[in-house]
Amino acid sequence: MAYYLDPKNDLTFKRVFGEHKHLCKSLLNSMLPLDESQQIADLEYQTGELLPEIDALRHSIVDVRCTDVQGRQFIVEMQMYWSESFKSRVLLNASKAYVMQLDRAEKYEYLQPVYALSFVNDIFEKSPEMRDEYYHHYKIVNIKDTRKQIKGLEFIFIELKKFAARNRAEKKLKDLWLRYLTEINEATSHISPDLMENREISEAVKYVEVGTYTKAQLLAYDRLRDGILTEISVLSDAEQKGMKKGMEMGMEMGMEMGIEEGRKEGIEKGMEKSRKTIAASCLKKGMSPEDIRELTGLTIDEILALQDNNNPGGN
């Protein structure tokens, strides 16, 4: 009997999609809104990071970058826990990838589009009208006529936890890849025949079998998994503290209103702490205050204050 690892983990995700071009191509062609004439024929991986490594995000974000034969760029990311700052990071990464083409392109019209595909292991669109929508496609369009588009940047966010609750009868490649990402984890000992019938999915399953990893790789996998849980607990703890405070406020304000106010306050404090932690890490990596502002949403004054706190005695 085979046992499996979670393909969403940094180690496994990069092994499957960062080392096997044909599987990454299959994933992209199935997930992106490309018509038949736009399908990716072949691709090459891009090395190097668009942003310096950020300590506070090192476990929760996984990314693979590649370029196809037409020069289009694709950024594939796995986000294990949602935060509002993640949208800013995706926007910044895609924008930088687009702008960096100016080193090679002589004219603006030669610039190739950048597609950012982000899998999110969480639910972030919680409004009732979006309850069953797990696939979110964003592009730059005219608000009065959405058929008119400024081409260059497109963003796709996929909420994996919403897909996990869907009917599994569909056998399109997009659904099979999403099932691969949502159904397989450390508790899996049996893979659905529907997945194994597809040649590419079946191959990808083999790359997450526990038996194909060394002891050192399994230890690294466990460290990454533990790191993700630690990062998730930071925001969760802040929300719980907010709930407790809300209960206390509820005694005076009315229970329902107090709990909601406390929950919001807890989330806001947790997010503020997370943003400042990320900003401090960025400063240590040498990022400019302007770039950090774009990434975190903090003001320049807040960022400079963190810089002063980290350097109380000057140089």
Coordinates of C-alpha atoms in Angstrom, one line a residue:
M1 CA 0.0 0.0 0.0
A2 CA 1.4 3.4 -1.0
Y3 CA 1.2 6.5 1.2
Y4 CA 1.3 10.1 -0.1
L5 CA 2.4 13.6 0.7
D6 CA 0.3 16.8 0.2
P7 CA 1.0 18.2 -3.3
K8 CA 0.4 21.7 -1.9
N9 CA 3.5 21.6 0.2
D10 CA 6.5 23.6 -1.1
L11 CA 8.7 20.5 -1.6
T12 CA 6.1 18.5 -3.4
F13 CA 4.5 21.3 -5.5
K14 CA 7.9 22.3 -6.9
R15 CA 8.8 18.7 -7.5
V16 CA 5.7 18.1 -9.5
F17 CA 5.3 21.4 -11.4
G18 CA 8.8 22.9 -11.1
E19 CA 10.7 19.9 -12.4
H20 CA 8.3 18.5 -15.0
K21 CA 7.5 20.9 -17.8
H22 CA 4.8 18.8 -19.4
L23 CA 2.9 18.6 -16.1
C24 CA 3.2 22.4 -15.5
K25 CA 2.1 23.0 -19.1
S26 CA -0.9 20.7 -18.6
L27 CA -1.9 22.5 -15.4
L28 CA -1.6 25.9 -17.0
N29 CA -3.5 25.0 -20.2
S30 CA -6.3 23.5 -18.1
M31 CA -6.6 26.4 -15.6
L32 CA -6.0 29.5 -17.7
P33 CA -8.7 31.2 -19.9
L34 CA -6.9 30.4 -23.2
D35 CA -8.7 29.4 -26.3
E36 CA -7.5 26.7 -28.6
S37 CA -5.2 29.0 -30.6
Q38 CA -3.6 30.3 -27.4
Q39 CA -2.7 27.0 -25.8
I40 CA 0.9 26.7 -24.4
A41 CA 3.0 24.6 -26.8
D42 CA 6.2 24.5 -24.7
L43 CA 7.7 26.3 -21.8
E44 CA 11.0 27.0 -20.0
Y45 CA 11.4 27.7 -16.3
Q46 CA 12.6 31.1 -15.1
T47 CA 15.1 31.2 -12.3
G48 CA 15.5 33.8 -9.6
E49 CA 13.0 35.6 -7.4
L50 CA 11.0 38.7 -8.5
L51 CA 11.1 39.8 -4.8
P52 CA 13.7 39.0 -2.1
E53 CA 12.8 36.1 0.1
I54 CA 10.6 37.3 2.9
D55 CA 11.0 35.4 6.2
A56 CA 7.4 35.9 7.3
L57 CA 6.0 34.3 4.1
R58 CA 8.6 31.7 3.4
H59 CA 6.4 28.7 4.2
S60 CA 2.9 29.8 3.1
I61 CA 3.7 30.9 -0.5
V62 CA 5.0 28.5 -3.2
D63 CA 5.7 29.8 -6.7
V64 CA 6.9 28.4 -10.0
R65 CA 7.6 30.8 -12.9
C66 CA 7.9 29.9 -16.6
T67 CA 7.8 31.4 -20.1
D68 CA 6.4 29.7 -23.2
V69 CA 7.7 29.8 -26.8
Q70 CA 5.7 32.9 -27.6
G71 CA 7.4 34.8 -24.7
R72 CA 4.3 34.9 -22.5
Q73 CA 5.1 34.6 -18.8
F74 CA 3.3 32.5 -16.2
I75 CA 3.5 32.8 -12.4
V76 CA 2.0 29.8 -10.6
E77 CA 1.6 30.3 -6.8
M78 CA 0.2 28.2 -4.0
Q79 CA -1.0 30.2 -1.0
M80 CA -1.7 28.1 2.0
Y81 CA -3.5 30.8 4.0
W82 CA -5.3 33.9 2.7
S83 CA -4.4 37.4 3.7
E84 CA -5.4 40.7 1.9
S85 CA -1.7 41.5 1.4
F86 CA -1.4 38.4 -0.8
K87 CA -3.3 40.2 -3.6
S88 CA -0.8 43.0 -3.4
R89 CA 2.0 40.6 -3.7
V90 CA 0.5 38.9 -6.7
L91 CA -0.1 42.2 -8.4
L92 CA 3.5 43.4 -7.6
N93 CA 5.1 40.2 -8.9
A94 CA 3.1 40.1 -12.1
S95 CA 3.8 43.8 -12.7
K96 CA 7.5 43.4 -12.1
A97 CA 7.6 40.4 -14.5
Y98 CA 5.9 42.6 -17.2
V99 CA 8.2 45.6 -16.7
M100 CA 11.3 43.5 -16.6
Q101 CA 10.7 42.6 -20.3
L102 CA 11.9 46.2 -21.2
D103 CA 15.4 44.9 -20.9
R104 CA 14.8 42.7 -23.9
A105 CA 12.0 44.3 -25.9
E106 CA 12.9 47.3 -28.0
K107 CA 9.3 48.6 -28.3
Y108 CA 6.3 48.5 -26.0
E109 CA 4.2 46.6 -28.5
Y110 CA 6.7 43.7 -28.2
L111 CA 5.9 43.2 -24.6
Q112 CA 4.3 39.8 -23.9
P113 CA 1.4 39.2 -21.4
V114 CA 1.9 37.9 -17.9
Y115 CA -0.6 35.5 -16.3
A116 CA -0.7 35.0 -12.6
L117 CA -2.3 31.8 -11.5
S118 CA -2.8 31.6 -7.7
F119 CA -4.2 28.6 -5.9
V120 CA -5.5 29.5 -2.4
N121 CA -6.0 26.8 0.2
D122 CA -8.6 29.0 1.9
I123 CA -11.9 30.8 1.3
F124 CA -11.6 34.5 0.8
E125 CA -14.8 35.4 -1.2
K126 CA -17.4 34.9 1.6
S127 CA -20.3 37.0 0.3
P128 CA -23.6 35.0 -0.3
E129 CA -23.6 35.6 -4.0
M130 CA -20.0 34.2 -4.3
R131 CA -20.7 31.2 -2.1
D132 CA -20.3 28.6 -4.9
E133 CA -17.7 30.6 -7.0
Y134 CA -14.2 29.2 -6.6
Y135 CA -12.7 30.4 -9.9
H136 CA -12.0 34.2 -10.1
H137 CA -10.6 35.8 -13.3
Y138 CA -9.4 39.4 -13.2
K139 CA -8.2 41.5 -16.1
I140 CA -8.0 45.2 -17.0
V141 CA -11.2 46.1 -18.8
N142 CA -13.4 49.1 -19.5
I143 CA -16.0 49.2 -16.8
K144 CA -18.8 50.2 -19.2
D145 CA -17.9 47.6 -21.8
T146 CA -15.9 44.7 -20.4
R147 CA -15.2 43.3 -23.9
K148 CA -12.7 46.2 -24.3
Q149 CA -9.5 45.1 -22.6
I150 CA -6.0 46.5 -22.0
K151 CA -3.9 43.4 -22.5
G152 CA -0.8 42.6 -20.6
L153 CA -1.8 41.3 -17.1
E154 CA -4.4 38.7 -16.1
F155 CA -5.0 37.2 -12.7
I156 CA -6.7 33.9 -11.8
F157 CA -7.4 33.1 -8.1
I158 CA -8.8 29.6 -7.3
E159 CA -10.2 28.9 -3.9
L160 CA -9.4 25.2 -3.4
K161 CA -11.6 24.7 -0.3
K162 CA -14.7 25.7 -2.3
F163 CA -13.8 23.3 -5.0
A164 CA -13.4 20.5 -2.4
A165 CA -17.1 20.6 -1.7
R166 CA -18.2 20.2 -5.4
N167 CA -19.6 17.2 -7.2
R168 CA -16.8 14.9 -8.4
A169 CA -18.5 13.5 -11.5
E170 CA -16.8 16.0 -13.9
K171 CA -13.7 14.5 -15.6
K172 CA -12.4 17.6 -17.4
L173 CA -8.7 18.1 -17.0
K174 CA -9.2 21.2 -14.9
D175 CA -11.3 19.4 -12.4
L176 CA -8.9 16.4 -12.3
W177 CA -6.0 18.7 -11.5
L178 CA -8.0 20.4 -8.8
R179 CA -9.0 17.1 -7.4
Y180 CA -5.3 16.1 -7.4
L181 CA -4.6 19.2 -5.3
T182 CA -7.5 18.9 -2.9
E183 CA -8.0 15.1 -2.4
I184 CA -4.4 14.0 -1.8
N185 CA -2.7 14.5 1.5
E186 CA -0.9 12.6 4.3
A187 CA -4.0 10.7 5.2
T188 CA -4.5 9.4 1.7
S189 CA -3.8 5.7 1.1
H190 CA -6.1 5.1 -1.9
I191 CA -6.3 7.2 -5.1
S192 CA -9.5 7.5 -7.0
P193 CA -9.5 5.5 -10.3
D194 CA -10.8 8.7 -12.0
L195 CA -7.5 10.3 -11.3
M196 CA -5.3 7.4 -12.2
E197 CA -7.0 7.0 -15.6
N198 CA -5.5 10.2 -16.8
R199 CA -1.8 9.7 -17.8
E200 CA -0.5 13.1 -16.6
I201 CA -2.4 13.0 -13.3
S202 CA -1.3 9.4 -12.7
E203 CA 2.3 10.5 -13.2
A204 CA 1.9 13.4 -10.9
V205 CA 0.5 11.0 -8.2
K206 CA 3.8 9.0 -8.3
Y207 CA 5.8 12.2 -7.5
V208 CA 4.0 12.6 -4.2
E209 CA 4.4 9.0 -3.0
V210 CA 6.2 8.9 0.3
G211 CA 8.4 6.1 -0.8
T212 CA 10.0 8.2 -3.6
Y213 CA 11.5 10.7 -1.0
T214 CA 14.7 10.4 1.0
K215 CA 14.7 10.7 4.8
A216 CA 16.2 14.1 4.5
Q217 CA 13.5 15.2 2.1
L218 CA 10.8 13.9 4.4
L219 CA 12.3 15.9 7.3
A220 CA 12.3 19.0 5.2
Y221 CA 8.7 18.3 4.2
D222 CA 7.7 18.1 7.9
R223 CA 9.6 21.4 8.7
L224 CA 7.7 23.2 5.9
R225 CA 4.4 21.8 7.0
D226 CA 5.1 22.8 10.6
G227 CA 6.1 26.3 9.4
I228 CA 2.8 26.7 7.6
L229 CA 0.8 25.7 10.7
T230 CA 2.8 28.2 12.8
E231 CA 2.2 31.1 10.4
I232 CA -1.5 30.2 10.2
S233 CA -1.8 30.2 14.0
V234 CA -0.5 33.8 14.3
L235 CA -3.6 35.3 12.6
S236 CA -5.9 32.7 14.1
D237 CA -4.7 33.5 17.6
A238 CA -5.3 37.2 17.0
E239 CA -8.8 36.5 15.8
Q240 CA -9.6 34.3 18.9
K241 CA -8.4 37.1 21.2
G242 CA -10.7 39.5 19.3
M243 CA -13.6 37.1 19.8
K244 CA -12.9 37.0 23.6
K245 CA -12.8 40.7 23.7
G246 CA -16.0 40.8 21.7
M247 CA -17.7 38.6 24.3
E248 CA -16.7 41.1 27.0
M249 CA -17.9 44.0 24.9
G250 CA -21.2 42.1 24.2
M251 CA -22.1 42.3 27.9
E252 CA -22.4 46.0 27.5
M253 CA -23.3 46.5 23.8
G254 CA -25.4 43.5 23.0
M255 CA -23.9 40.1 22.5
E256 CA -24.1 39.8 18.7
M257 CA -22.7 43.3 18.0
G258 CA -20.0 42.9 20.6
I259 CA -18.7 39.6 19.2
E260 CA -18.7 40.9 15.6
E261 CA -16.8 44.1 16.7
G262 CA -14.3 42.1 18.6
R263 CA -13.8 39.6 15.7
K264 CA -13.1 42.5 13.3
E265 CA -10.8 44.1 15.8
G266 CA -8.9 40.9 16.3
I267 CA -8.5 40.3 12.6
E268 CA -7.3 43.9 12.1
K269 CA -4.8 43.6 14.8
G270 CA -3.5 40.3 13.5
M271 CA -3.2 41.6 10.0
E272 CA -1.4 44.8 11.2
K273 CA 1.1 42.6 13.1
S274 CA 1.6 40.4 10.1
R275 CA 2.1 43.4 7.8
K276 CA 4.7 44.9 10.2
T277 CA 6.5 41.5 10.5
I278 CA 6.7 41.2 6.7
A279 CA 7.8 44.9 6.4
A280 CA 10.6 44.3 9.0
S281 CA 11.8 41.3 7.0
C282 CA 11.7 43.2 3.8
L283 CA 13.8 46.0 5.3
K284 CA 16.4 43.4 6.4
K285 CA 16.5 42.1 2.8
G286 CA 17.2 45.6 1.5
M287 CA 13.9 46.4 -0.1
S288 CA 13.0 50.1 -0.6
P289 CA 10.2 51.6 1.6
E290 CA 8.2 52.3 -1.6
D291 CA 8.2 48.6 -2.6
I292 CA 7.4 47.6 0.9
R293 CA 4.4 50.0 0.9
E294 CA 3.1 48.4 -2.3
L295 CA 3.5 44.9 -0.8
T296 CA 2.1 45.5 2.7
G297 CA -0.2 48.6 2.5
L298 CA 1.7 50.2 5.4
T299 CA 2.5 54.0 5.1
I300 CA 6.0 55.2 4.4
D301 CA 6.1 56.7 8.0
E302 CA 5.1 53.3 9.5
I303 CA 7.9 51.6 7.5
L304 CA 10.5 54.2 8.4
A305 CA 9.5 53.8 12.1
L306 CA 10.2 50.1 11.9
Q307 CA 13.5 50.9 10.3
D308 CA 14.3 53.2 13.2
N309 CA 13.3 50.6 15.7
N310 CA 15.6 48.1 14.1
N311 CA 18.4 50.6 14.1
P312 CA 18.1 52.4 17.5
G313 CA 21.7 53.4 17.6
G314 CA 22.1 54.4 13.9
N315 CA 24.8 52.9 11.7

